[in-house]
Amino acid sequence: MPFHVEGLVAIAVFYLAILAVGIWAAWKTKNTGSDGDRSEAIIVGGRDIGLLVGGFTMTATWVGGGYINGTAEAVYVPGYGLAWAQAPIGYSLSLVLEYPPAVPARTKIPSVTYTNIMLFWCCFFPIGATISVIIDININLSVIISALIATLYTLVGGLYSVAYTDVVQLFCIFLGLWISVPFALSNPAVTDIGFTAVHEVHQAPWLGTIGSLNIYTWLDNFLLLTFGGIPWQAYFQRVLSSSSATYAQVLSFLAAFGCIVMAIPAVLIGAIGASTAWNQTEYGVPDPIANKEADMILPIVLQYLCPVYISFFGLGAVSAAVMSSADSSILSASSMFARNIYQLSFRQNASDREIVWVMRITVFLFGASATAMALLASSVYGLWYLSSDLVYIIIFPQLLCVLFIKGTNTYGAIAGYLFGLVLRITGGEPYLYLQPLIYYPGCYPDENNIYVQRFPFKTLAMLTSFFTNIIVSYLAKYLFESGTLPPKLDFLDAVVARYSREHMDKATLVKSDNIVLNELAPVNPRHSLTLSSTFTNKEAFNYVDSSPDLSNTEDN
């Protein structure tokens, strides 16, 4: 296959155009916010992102390269099909369930930077695969180039750059994929997808089936995608950037609808791949399944079933999808580290300028880590599942405890975290060629002799993490409050010290258990000096009416 100079020029022009929009948005950020609030402008866009831009950036954050390529892959793979393409429905439901009308004041959502790196990893592999197929350059080189461009592009602006470029990128995704679909459908090598949906022609019907032996696996994965899609840092970052609580609610529903709409062309492309006689195309034999290139079915369809100039539109669509999620993931990971780890744990008095520079440095570090992981990837859809896997098992149970279970604390959170992680790792992972240590009922070896679990062990791990959090929290509370353990052993300040008024941060005190997001907009609180603030409990706020005014005593 010849090297396409035109394709390289097209992708270069696209990247330059997006970069120009990003630079303009960065300039706008710099000229609309004060120097003292520079980090807040970068992280949450000054909390004045409107409904239109917010809806676009929320949708574009979910509709990434892994989402589009992975959905097409799931529909194409024989034995799976549309029935197993759960991401569009699962993530749309997570957006509907995600936003309550009010956020409890005690909520400090524990986040793991690794999950953002994994999402970032899901971004780079699809664009690397697409560029390597359509332009015909080495896939590893294309992954590295794409990673460098996405990393450098994010540095020019923060959330404003991400949000405004998302508007352009979402338009490119919609236009590029829908332009490609009619040309692919009309290719002589493609059988009517309506017929191949229920009849076996070149492979099993692309609608797919859910066998009785696999029903629990299907449910396990569906719950993982739905509830694992809730506690994402990128989502809450956009909620907090909304100009009002009402806008935050509406944009969540808009994004849920947008995710479904944007998945339709990816589903059609996967169906086209399953309906194609590849021996009648320039791709030849064996087919992509036999060549172990099912993860690249979308760029393969664009390359071999569409005219060259149309395939470049599709390349632009995938590039836009990748960048719309890559920039969000970079920003989420770097801002989370700078605020939640660096400032709260090590440099409580760090200046705004210092925080901004820490964010910039971590952008490169996380980008390098994600790039290394992308070079080892074997399945786009597998990566997409894994990006929600740890969130579902580790973060989601802690979110439930923080929001709805009274009395949970840091000790329970750590225990739940460890138990959930251990159960997840010991269950194995075929996508990472990790053999299980615990063989649940129904376990069987795949073609690579890696054992696959049919038992819903991921949900079991999540529930174990949840109940462990509660049990250990109440056990620690009983041991300290009964005097069984001396107060000095409460080294995390999670039970004893949290009731001490001297450890309260007056800037965070409220008179109601719940505060709506628009009340948070003008607040710029001083960060707590202890790690226990990550798991602040509601009881601490019961003392607000009786707490003395310490402003005068501090001067004395």
Coordinates of C-alpha atoms in Angstrom, one line a residue:
M1 CA 0.0 0.0 0.0
P2 CA 1.5 3.4 -1.0
F3 CA 2.3 6.1 1.4
H4 CA -0.3 8.9 1.0
V5 CA 1.2 12.3 1.1
E6 CA -2.3 13.8 0.8
G7 CA -3.4 12.0 3.9
L8 CA -0.4 13.3 5.8
V9 CA -1.1 16.8 4.7
A10 CA -4.8 16.5 5.6
I11 CA -4.1 15.3 9.1
A12 CA -1.5 18.1 9.6
V13 CA -4.0 20.7 8.5
F14 CA -6.6 19.3 10.9
Y15 CA -4.2 19.3 13.8
L16 CA -3.1 22.9 13.1
A17 CA -6.7 24.1 12.9
I18 CA -7.5 22.5 16.2
L19 CA -4.3 23.9 17.7
A20 CA -5.3 27.4 16.5
V21 CA -8.7 27.1 18.2
G22 CA -7.0 25.9 21.4
I23 CA -4.6 28.9 21.3
W24 CA -7.4 31.3 20.8
A25 CA -9.3 29.7 23.8
A26 CA -6.1 29.9 25.9
W27 CA -5.8 33.6 25.0
K28 CA -9.4 34.1 26.1
T29 CA -8.7 32.3 29.4
K30 CA -5.7 34.5 30.1
N31 CA -7.6 37.7 29.4
T32 CA -10.8 36.9 31.3
G33 CA -9.5 35.6 34.6
S34 CA -7.3 37.2 37.3
D35 CA -3.8 36.0 37.8
G36 CA -4.7 34.7 41.2
D37 CA -7.3 32.4 39.8
R38 CA -5.2 31.1 36.9
S39 CA -5.3 27.5 38.1
E40 CA -9.0 27.6 38.6
A41 CA -9.5 29.0 35.1
I42 CA -7.4 26.1 33.7
I43 CA -9.2 23.4 35.8
V44 CA -12.8 24.4 35.7
G45 CA -12.9 27.2 33.1
G46 CA -13.7 29.9 35.7
R47 CA -17.0 28.1 36.3
D48 CA -18.8 30.0 33.5
I49 CA -19.0 27.4 30.7
G50 CA -22.5 27.8 29.1
L51 CA -25.0 25.2 28.1
L52 CA -24.1 24.8 24.4
V53 CA -20.3 24.6 24.8
G54 CA -20.8 22.5 28.0
G55 CA -23.0 20.0 26.2
F56 CA -20.5 19.6 23.3
T57 CA -17.5 19.2 25.6
M58 CA -19.4 16.6 27.8
T59 CA -20.4 14.6 24.8
A60 CA -16.9 14.8 23.1
T61 CA -15.2 13.7 26.3
W62 CA -17.1 10.3 26.2
V63 CA -17.1 10.0 22.4
G64 CA -13.4 9.3 22.0
G65 CA -11.2 7.1 19.8
G66 CA -11.8 4.1 22.0
Y67 CA -15.5 4.7 22.0
I68 CA -15.8 4.9 18.2
N69 CA -13.2 2.3 17.3
G70 CA -14.2 0.0 20.1
T71 CA -17.9 0.0 19.2
A72 CA -17.1 -0.8 15.6
E73 CA -14.8 -3.6 16.8
A74 CA -17.4 -5.1 19.1
V75 CA -20.1 -5.2 16.3
Y76 CA -17.6 -6.7 13.9
V77 CA -16.1 -9.6 16.0
P78 CA -18.0 -12.9 15.3
G79 CA -19.7 -14.3 18.3
Y80 CA -20.1 -10.8 19.9
G81 CA -21.9 -8.4 17.6
L82 CA -24.2 -5.5 18.5
A83 CA -25.5 -7.4 21.5
W84 CA -22.1 -7.1 23.1
A85 CA -21.5 -3.5 22.1
Q86 CA -22.5 -2.2 25.5
A87 CA -20.5 1.0 25.7
P88 CA -23.0 3.4 24.0
I89 CA -25.9 2.3 26.2
G90 CA -23.9 1.8 29.3
Y91 CA -22.2 5.2 29.2
S92 CA -25.4 7.0 28.2
L93 CA -27.1 5.5 31.3
S94 CA -24.2 6.6 33.5
L95 CA -24.7 10.2 32.3
V96 CA -28.4 10.0 33.1
L97 CA -27.7 8.5 36.6
E98 CA -24.6 10.6 37.2
Y99 CA -25.9 13.9 38.3
P100 CA -28.1 14.4 41.4
P101 CA -30.0 17.7 42.0
A102 CA -27.7 18.5 44.9
V103 CA -24.2 17.4 45.9
P104 CA -23.7 16.7 49.6
A105 CA -21.3 19.2 51.2
R106 CA -19.2 16.4 52.7
T107 CA -18.5 14.8 49.3
K108 CA -14.8 14.5 48.6
I109 CA -14.7 11.9 45.8
P110 CA -11.6 9.8 45.9
S111 CA -10.0 9.6 42.5
V112 CA -7.2 7.5 41.0
T113 CA -5.0 9.1 38.5
Y114 CA -4.3 5.7 36.9
T115 CA -7.8 5.5 35.5
N116 CA -7.3 8.8 33.6
I117 CA -4.0 7.4 32.3
M118 CA -5.9 4.3 31.1
L119 CA -8.5 6.5 29.3
F120 CA -5.7 8.5 27.8
W121 CA -4.2 5.1 26.7
C122 CA -7.5 4.3 25.0
C123 CA -7.2 7.5 23.0
F124 CA -3.7 7.0 21.5
F125 CA -4.0 3.5 20.3
P126 CA -7.1 4.1 18.0
I127 CA -5.5 7.2 16.3
G128 CA -2.2 5.3 15.9
A129 CA -4.0 2.4 14.3
T130 CA -6.0 4.6 12.0
I131 CA -3.1 6.7 10.8
S132 CA -1.0 3.6 10.2
V133 CA -3.7 2.0 8.1
I134 CA -4.8 5.0 6.0
I135 CA -1.5 6.8 5.6
D136 CA 0.7 3.7 5.8
I137 CA 3.2 4.5 8.5
N138 CA 4.4 2.4 11.4
I139 CA 1.7 2.2 14.1
N140 CA 4.2 2.8 16.9
L141 CA 5.5 5.9 15.3
S142 CA 2.0 7.2 14.7
V143 CA 1.0 6.5 18.3
I144 CA 4.1 8.5 19.5
I145 CA 3.4 11.4 17.1
S146 CA -0.2 11.6 18.1
A147 CA 0.7 11.5 21.8
L148 CA 3.1 14.4 21.4
I149 CA 0.6 16.5 19.5
A150 CA -2.2 15.9 22.0
T151 CA 0.2 16.6 24.9
L152 CA 1.5 19.8 23.5
Y153 CA -1.9 20.9 22.4
T154 CA -3.3 20.6 26.0
L155 CA -0.6 22.8 27.4
V156 CA -1.8 25.9 25.6
G157 CA -4.9 26.3 27.5
G158 CA -6.9 24.3 30.1
L159 CA -10.6 23.7 30.2
Y160 CA -11.4 26.6 27.9
S161 CA -9.2 25.2 25.2
V162 CA -10.6 21.7 25.7
A163 CA -14.2 22.9 25.6
Y164 CA -14.0 25.1 22.5
T165 CA -12.0 22.6 20.5
D166 CA -14.5 19.9 21.5
V167 CA -17.2 21.9 19.6
V168 CA -15.1 21.7 16.5
Q169 CA -14.0 18.1 17.0
L170 CA -17.6 16.8 17.6
F171 CA -18.7 18.4 14.3
C172 CA -15.8 16.7 12.6
I173 CA -16.6 13.3 14.1
F174 CA -20.3 13.5 13.0
L175 CA -19.5 14.8 9.5
G176 CA -16.5 12.6 8.8
L177 CA -18.1 9.3 9.8
W178 CA -21.5 9.9 8.2
I179 CA -19.8 10.9 4.9
S180 CA -17.9 7.6 4.9
V181 CA -20.8 5.3 5.7
P182 CA -22.8 5.6 2.3
F183 CA -19.6 5.0 0.3
A184 CA -18.7 1.9 2.3
L185 CA -22.3 0.6 2.0
S186 CA -22.3 1.0 -1.7
N187 CA -19.1 -1.0 -2.2
P188 CA -19.7 -4.1 -4.4
A189 CA -18.0 -6.3 -1.9
V190 CA -20.5 -5.5 0.8
T191 CA -23.6 -7.6 1.3
D192 CA -26.8 -5.9 2.5
I193 CA -26.2 -5.3 6.2
G194 CA -29.9 -5.9 6.8
F195 CA -29.6 -9.4 5.6
T196 CA -26.3 -10.2 7.3
A197 CA -27.7 -8.9 10.6
V198 CA -29.6 -12.2 11.0
H199 CA -28.1 -14.5 8.4
E200 CA -24.6 -16.0 8.3
V201 CA -22.9 -15.0 5.0
H202 CA -19.2 -14.2 5.5
Q203 CA -19.3 -14.7 9.2
A204 CA -21.8 -15.0 12.1
P205 CA -24.7 -12.4 12.0
W206 CA -23.5 -9.0 13.3
L207 CA -26.5 -8.5 15.6
G208 CA -24.9 -11.1 17.9
T209 CA -26.4 -13.3 20.6
I210 CA -26.1 -13.7 24.4
G211 CA -25.8 -17.3 25.2
S212 CA -27.2 -18.7 28.4
L213 CA -23.6 -19.5 29.6
N214 CA -22.6 -15.9 29.1
I215 CA -25.5 -14.0 30.5
Y216 CA -23.7 -13.3 33.8
T217 CA -20.6 -12.1 32.0
W218 CA -22.9 -9.7 30.0
L219 CA -24.6 -8.4 33.1
D220 CA -21.2 -8.0 34.8
N221 CA -19.8 -6.0 32.0
F222 CA -23.0 -3.9 31.6
L223 CA -23.0 -3.0 35.3
L224 CA -19.3 -2.2 35.0
L225 CA -19.9 0.3 32.1
T226 CA -23.0 1.9 33.6
F227 CA -21.8 2.4 37.2
G228 CA -18.1 2.5 36.4
G229 CA -18.9 5.5 34.1
I230 CA -20.2 7.6 37.0
P231 CA -17.2 8.6 39.2
W232 CA -15.0 10.0 36.4
Q233 CA -12.9 13.1 37.1
A234 CA -13.5 14.5 33.6
Y235 CA -17.3 14.4 34.2
F236 CA -17.2 16.2 37.5
Q237 CA -14.7 18.7 36.1
R238 CA -17.3 19.7 33.5
V239 CA -20.1 19.7 36.1
L240 CA -18.2 22.2 38.2
S241 CA -17.4 24.3 35.2
S242 CA -21.1 24.8 34.4
S243 CA -22.4 28.3 35.0
S244 CA -25.3 27.0 37.0
A245 CA -26.6 23.8 38.5
T246 CA -29.5 23.7 36.0
Y247 CA -27.1 23.8 33.2
A248 CA -25.1 21.0 34.7
Q249 CA -28.2 18.8 34.9
V250 CA -29.3 19.6 31.3
L251 CA -25.8 19.0 29.8
S252 CA -25.7 15.6 31.3
F253 CA -28.9 14.6 29.5
L254 CA -27.7 16.2 26.3
A255 CA -24.4 14.3 26.5
A256 CA -26.3 11.0 27.1
F257 CA -28.3 11.6 23.9
G258 CA -25.2 12.7 22.0
C259 CA -23.4 9.5 23.0
I260 CA -26.1 7.4 21.4
V261 CA -26.2 9.4 18.2
M262 CA -22.5 9.4 17.8
A263 CA -22.3 5.6 18.2
I264 CA -24.7 5.0 15.2
P265 CA -22.1 5.4 12.4
A266 CA -19.6 3.3 14.3
V267 CA -22.1 0.5 14.6
L268 CA -22.8 0.7 10.9
I269 CA -19.1 0.5 10.1
G270 CA -18.7 -2.5 12.3
A271 CA -21.7 -4.1 10.5
I272 CA -20.2 -3.3 7.1
G273 CA -17.0 -5.0 8.1
A274 CA -18.9 -8.1 9.1
S275 CA -20.8 -8.0 5.7
T276 CA -17.8 -7.7 3.5
A277 CA -16.2 -10.3 1.2
W278 CA -12.6 -9.2 1.9
N279 CA -11.2 -11.4 -0.8
Q280 CA -13.0 -9.1 -3.3
T281 CA -11.2 -6.0 -2.0
E282 CA -7.5 -4.9 -2.1
Y283 CA -7.2 -6.1 1.5
G284 CA -7.4 -9.7 0.2
V285 CA -7.1 -12.8 2.3
P286 CA -7.1 -13.7 5.1
D287 CA -9.7 -11.4 6.5
P288 CA -9.1 -8.9 9.4
I289 CA -10.2 -11.5 12.0
A290 CA -7.6 -14.0 10.8
N291 CA -5.0 -11.3 10.7
K292 CA -5.8 -10.3 14.3
E293 CA -6.7 -6.8 13.1
A294 CA -10.3 -6.7 14.4
D295 CA -9.4 -3.8 16.6
M296 CA -8.6 -1.8 13.4
I297 CA -11.8 -2.6 11.5
L298 CA -12.9 1.0 11.4
P299 CA -9.8 2.4 9.6
I300 CA -9.7 -0.8 7.5
V301 CA -13.3 -0.2 6.2
L302 CA -12.4 3.5 5.5
Q303 CA -9.3 2.5 3.6
Y304 CA -10.5 -0.4 1.5
L305 CA -14.2 0.3 1.0
C306 CA -14.2 4.0 0.5
P307 CA -12.5 6.3 -2.1
V308 CA -9.2 7.7 -1.0
Y309 CA -10.4 11.2 -0.5
I310 CA -13.4 10.0 1.6
S311 CA -11.1 7.9 3.8
F312 CA -9.3 11.1 4.7
F313 CA -12.6 12.5 6.0
G314 CA -12.9 9.4 8.2
L315 CA -9.3 9.9 9.4
G316 CA -10.2 13.4 10.4
A317 CA -13.2 12.0 12.3
V318 CA -11.2 9.5 14.3
S319 CA -8.5 12.1 14.9
A320 CA -11.2 14.5 16.3
A321 CA -12.6 11.8 18.5
V322 CA -9.2 11.0 19.9
M323 CA -8.3 14.6 20.6
S324 CA -11.6 15.3 22.2
S325 CA -11.0 12.6 24.9
A326 CA -7.2 12.9 25.0
D327 CA -7.1 16.5 26.0
S328 CA -9.8 15.9 28.7
S329 CA -7.9 13.0 30.1
I330 CA -4.6 14.9 30.2
L331 CA -6.3 17.8 31.9
S332 CA -8.1 15.6 34.4
A333 CA -5.1 13.6 35.4
S334 CA -2.8 16.6 35.8
S335 CA -5.2 18.8 37.6
M336 CA -6.2 15.9 40.0
F337 CA -2.6 15.3 40.8
A338 CA -1.7 19.0 41.3
R339 CA -4.7 19.7 43.5
N340 CA -5.5 16.5 45.3
I341 CA -2.1 15.1 45.9
Y342 CA 0.6 17.7 45.5
Q343 CA -1.1 20.7 47.1
L344 CA -3.2 18.9 49.8
S345 CA -0.5 16.4 50.9
F346 CA 2.9 18.2 50.3
R347 CA 2.6 21.9 49.6
Q348 CA -0.5 23.3 51.3
N349 CA 0.8 26.9 50.8
A350 CA 1.8 26.5 47.2
S351 CA 1.2 29.5 45.0
D352 CA -1.2 29.5 42.1
R353 CA 1.7 29.8 39.7
E354 CA 3.4 26.8 41.3
I355 CA 0.3 24.7 40.9
V356 CA 0.0 25.6 37.3
W357 CA 3.6 24.5 36.6
V358 CA 3.0 21.2 38.5
M359 CA 0.1 20.6 36.2
R360 CA 2.2 21.3 33.1
I361 CA 4.9 18.9 34.2
T362 CA 2.5 16.1 35.0
V363 CA 0.9 16.5 31.6
F364 CA 4.2 15.2 30.1
L365 CA 4.6 12.4 32.7
F366 CA 1.1 11.1 32.3
G367 CA 1.3 11.4 28.5
A368 CA 4.5 9.3 28.5
S369 CA 3.0 6.6 30.7
A370 CA -0.2 6.4 28.5
T371 CA 1.9 6.2 25.3
A372 CA 3.9 3.3 26.7
M373 CA 0.7 1.5 27.6
A374 CA -0.8 2.2 24.1
L375 CA 2.2 0.6 22.4
L376 CA 1.4 -2.7 24.3
A377 CA -2.3 -2.6 23.5
S378 CA -4.1 -5.5 21.7
S379 CA -7.7 -4.5 21.7
V380 CA -9.4 -1.1 21.6
Y381 CA -12.6 -2.3 23.1
G382 CA -10.7 -4.2 25.8
L383 CA -8.9 -1.0 26.7
W384 CA -12.3 0.8 26.9
Y385 CA -13.6 -1.8 29.3
L386 CA -10.5 -1.7 31.4
S387 CA -10.7 2.1 31.7
S388 CA -14.0 1.6 33.6
D389 CA -12.9 -1.5 35.4
L390 CA -10.9 0.0 38.2
V391 CA -13.3 2.9 38.6
Y392 CA -16.3 0.5 39.0
I393 CA -14.5 -1.8 41.5
I394 CA -12.5 0.8 43.5
I395 CA -13.9 4.3 43.2
F396 CA -17.7 3.6 42.8
P397 CA -18.1 1.8 46.1
Q398 CA -16.3 4.6 47.9
L399 CA -18.5 7.2 46.2
L400 CA -21.6 5.3 47.4
C401 CA -20.2 5.3 51.0
V402 CA -19.3 9.0 50.9
L403 CA -22.6 10.0 49.6
F404 CA -25.1 7.7 51.3
I405 CA -23.4 5.8 54.2
K406 CA -23.1 7.8 57.5
G407 CA -20.0 7.2 59.5
T408 CA -17.6 5.8 56.9
N409 CA -14.0 7.0 57.2
T410 CA -10.5 6.7 55.8
Y411 CA -9.7 3.4 57.4
G412 CA -12.7 1.8 55.8
A413 CA -11.9 3.4 52.4
I414 CA -8.3 2.1 52.4
A415 CA -9.5 -1.4 53.4
G416 CA -12.2 -1.4 50.7
Y417 CA -9.7 -0.2 48.2
L418 CA -7.3 -3.0 48.9
F419 CA -9.8 -5.7 49.1
G420 CA -11.4 -4.7 45.8
L421 CA -8.1 -4.4 44.0
V422 CA -6.9 -7.8 45.2
L423 CA -10.1 -9.5 44.2
R424 CA -9.9 -7.8 40.8
I425 CA -6.3 -8.8 40.1
T426 CA -6.7 -12.4 41.3
G427 CA -9.6 -12.8 38.9
G428 CA -7.2 -12.4 35.9
E429 CA -7.5 -10.3 32.8
P430 CA -7.4 -11.8 29.2
Y431 CA -6.7 -8.5 27.6
L432 CA -3.5 -8.2 29.7
Y433 CA -2.7 -11.9 29.4
L434 CA -3.0 -12.1 33.2
Q435 CA -3.9 -15.6 34.4
P436 CA -6.4 -15.7 37.4
L437 CA -5.3 -16.9 40.8
I438 CA -9.0 -17.5 41.8
Y439 CA -10.9 -19.8 39.4
Y440 CA -14.6 -19.0 39.8
P441 CA -17.4 -21.3 38.6
G442 CA -17.6 -21.5 34.8
C443 CA -14.0 -20.5 34.2
Y444 CA -12.6 -21.7 30.9
P445 CA -9.4 -21.3 28.8
D446 CA -9.5 -19.2 25.6
E447 CA -7.5 -19.7 22.4
N448 CA -4.4 -18.2 24.1
N449 CA -4.8 -20.6 27.0
I450 CA -5.7 -17.6 29.3
Y451 CA -8.6 -18.5 31.6
V452 CA -11.7 -16.4 31.2
Q453 CA -14.2 -15.9 34.0
R454 CA -17.9 -16.4 33.4
F455 CA -18.8 -15.7 37.0
P456 CA -19.5 -11.9 37.6
F457 CA -16.4 -11.5 39.8
K458 CA -16.1 -7.8 39.0
T459 CA -19.4 -7.1 40.6
L460 CA -18.4 -9.4 43.5
A461 CA -15.2 -7.4 43.9
M462 CA -17.2 -4.1 43.9
L463 CA -19.6 -5.3 46.5
T464 CA -16.8 -6.7 48.6
S465 CA -15.1 -3.3 48.5
F466 CA -18.3 -1.6 49.4
F467 CA -19.1 -3.7 52.5
T468 CA -15.5 -3.8 53.6
N469 CA -15.5 0.0 53.6
I470 CA -18.6 0.0 55.9
I471 CA -17.5 -2.8 58.2
V472 CA -13.9 -1.5 58.8
S473 CA -15.2 2.1 59.2
Y474 CA -17.6 1.2 61.9
L475 CA -15.1 -1.2 63.5
A476 CA -12.5 1.6 63.7
K477 CA -15.1 4.0 65.0
Y478 CA -16.1 1.6 67.8
L479 CA -12.5 0.8 68.8
F480 CA -11.5 4.5 69.1
E481 CA -14.7 5.8 70.7
S482 CA -14.9 2.9 73.2
G483 CA -11.4 3.5 74.3
T484 CA -10.2 0.1 73.2
L485 CA -7.6 1.9 71.0
P486 CA -5.9 5.1 72.3
P487 CA -6.5 8.3 70.3
K488 CA -2.8 8.5 69.4
L489 CA -3.2 5.5 67.1
D490 CA -5.7 7.4 64.9
F491 CA -2.8 8.4 62.7
L492 CA -5.1 9.3 59.8
D493 CA -7.2 11.7 61.9
A494 CA -10.2 9.8 60.6
V495 CA -12.2 9.2 63.8
V496 CA -10.9 11.1 66.8
A497 CA -9.5 14.3 65.3
R498 CA -12.4 15.0 63.0
Y499 CA -14.5 16.0 65.9
S500 CA -12.0 18.5 67.2
R501 CA -13.0 22.1 66.2
E502 CA -9.3 23.0 65.9
H503 CA -9.1 20.7 62.9
M504 CA -12.1 22.2 61.1
D505 CA -11.6 24.3 58.1
K506 CA -14.0 27.3 58.6
A507 CA -14.1 28.0 54.9
T508 CA -15.9 24.7 54.2
L509 CA -18.5 24.9 56.9
V510 CA -22.1 25.1 55.8
K511 CA -25.4 25.0 57.7
S512 CA -27.1 22.5 55.4
D513 CA -26.2 19.0 54.6
N514 CA -26.6 19.7 50.9
I515 CA -25.4 22.6 48.7
V516 CA -26.1 23.1 45.1
L517 CA -23.4 23.6 42.6
N518 CA -24.2 27.2 41.8
E519 CA -23.6 28.1 45.4
L520 CA -20.0 26.8 45.0
A521 CA -19.1 29.2 42.2
P522 CA -17.9 32.2 44.2
V523 CA -16.1 30.1 46.9
N524 CA -12.4 29.8 46.9
P525 CA -11.8 27.8 50.1
R526 CA -8.5 27.3 51.8
H527 CA -7.4 23.7 51.4
S528 CA -7.4 21.4 54.5
L529 CA -4.1 20.6 56.0
T530 CA -4.8 16.9 56.5
L531 CA -5.3 14.0 54.3
S532 CA -8.5 13.1 56.2
S533 CA -10.3 15.9 54.4
T534 CA -10.5 13.5 51.4
F535 CA -13.2 11.6 53.4
T536 CA -14.9 14.3 55.3
N537 CA -18.1 13.0 56.9
K538 CA -21.4 14.7 57.5
E539 CA -21.2 14.6 61.3
A540 CA -18.4 17.1 61.2
F541 CA -20.8 19.8 60.0
N542 CA -23.2 19.3 62.8
Y543 CA -21.0 21.5 65.0
V544 CA -21.3 24.6 62.7
D545 CA -23.9 26.4 64.9
S546 CA -21.9 26.0 68.1
S547 CA -18.4 26.6 66.7
P548 CA -16.8 29.8 68.1
D549 CA -15.5 32.6 66.0
L550 CA -11.8 32.0 66.1
S551 CA -10.8 35.0 64.0
N552 CA -10.1 37.2 67.0
T553 CA -8.4 34.5 69.1
E554 CA -6.0 33.7 66.3
D555 CA -4.7 37.3 66.4
N556 CA -4.2 37.0 70.1

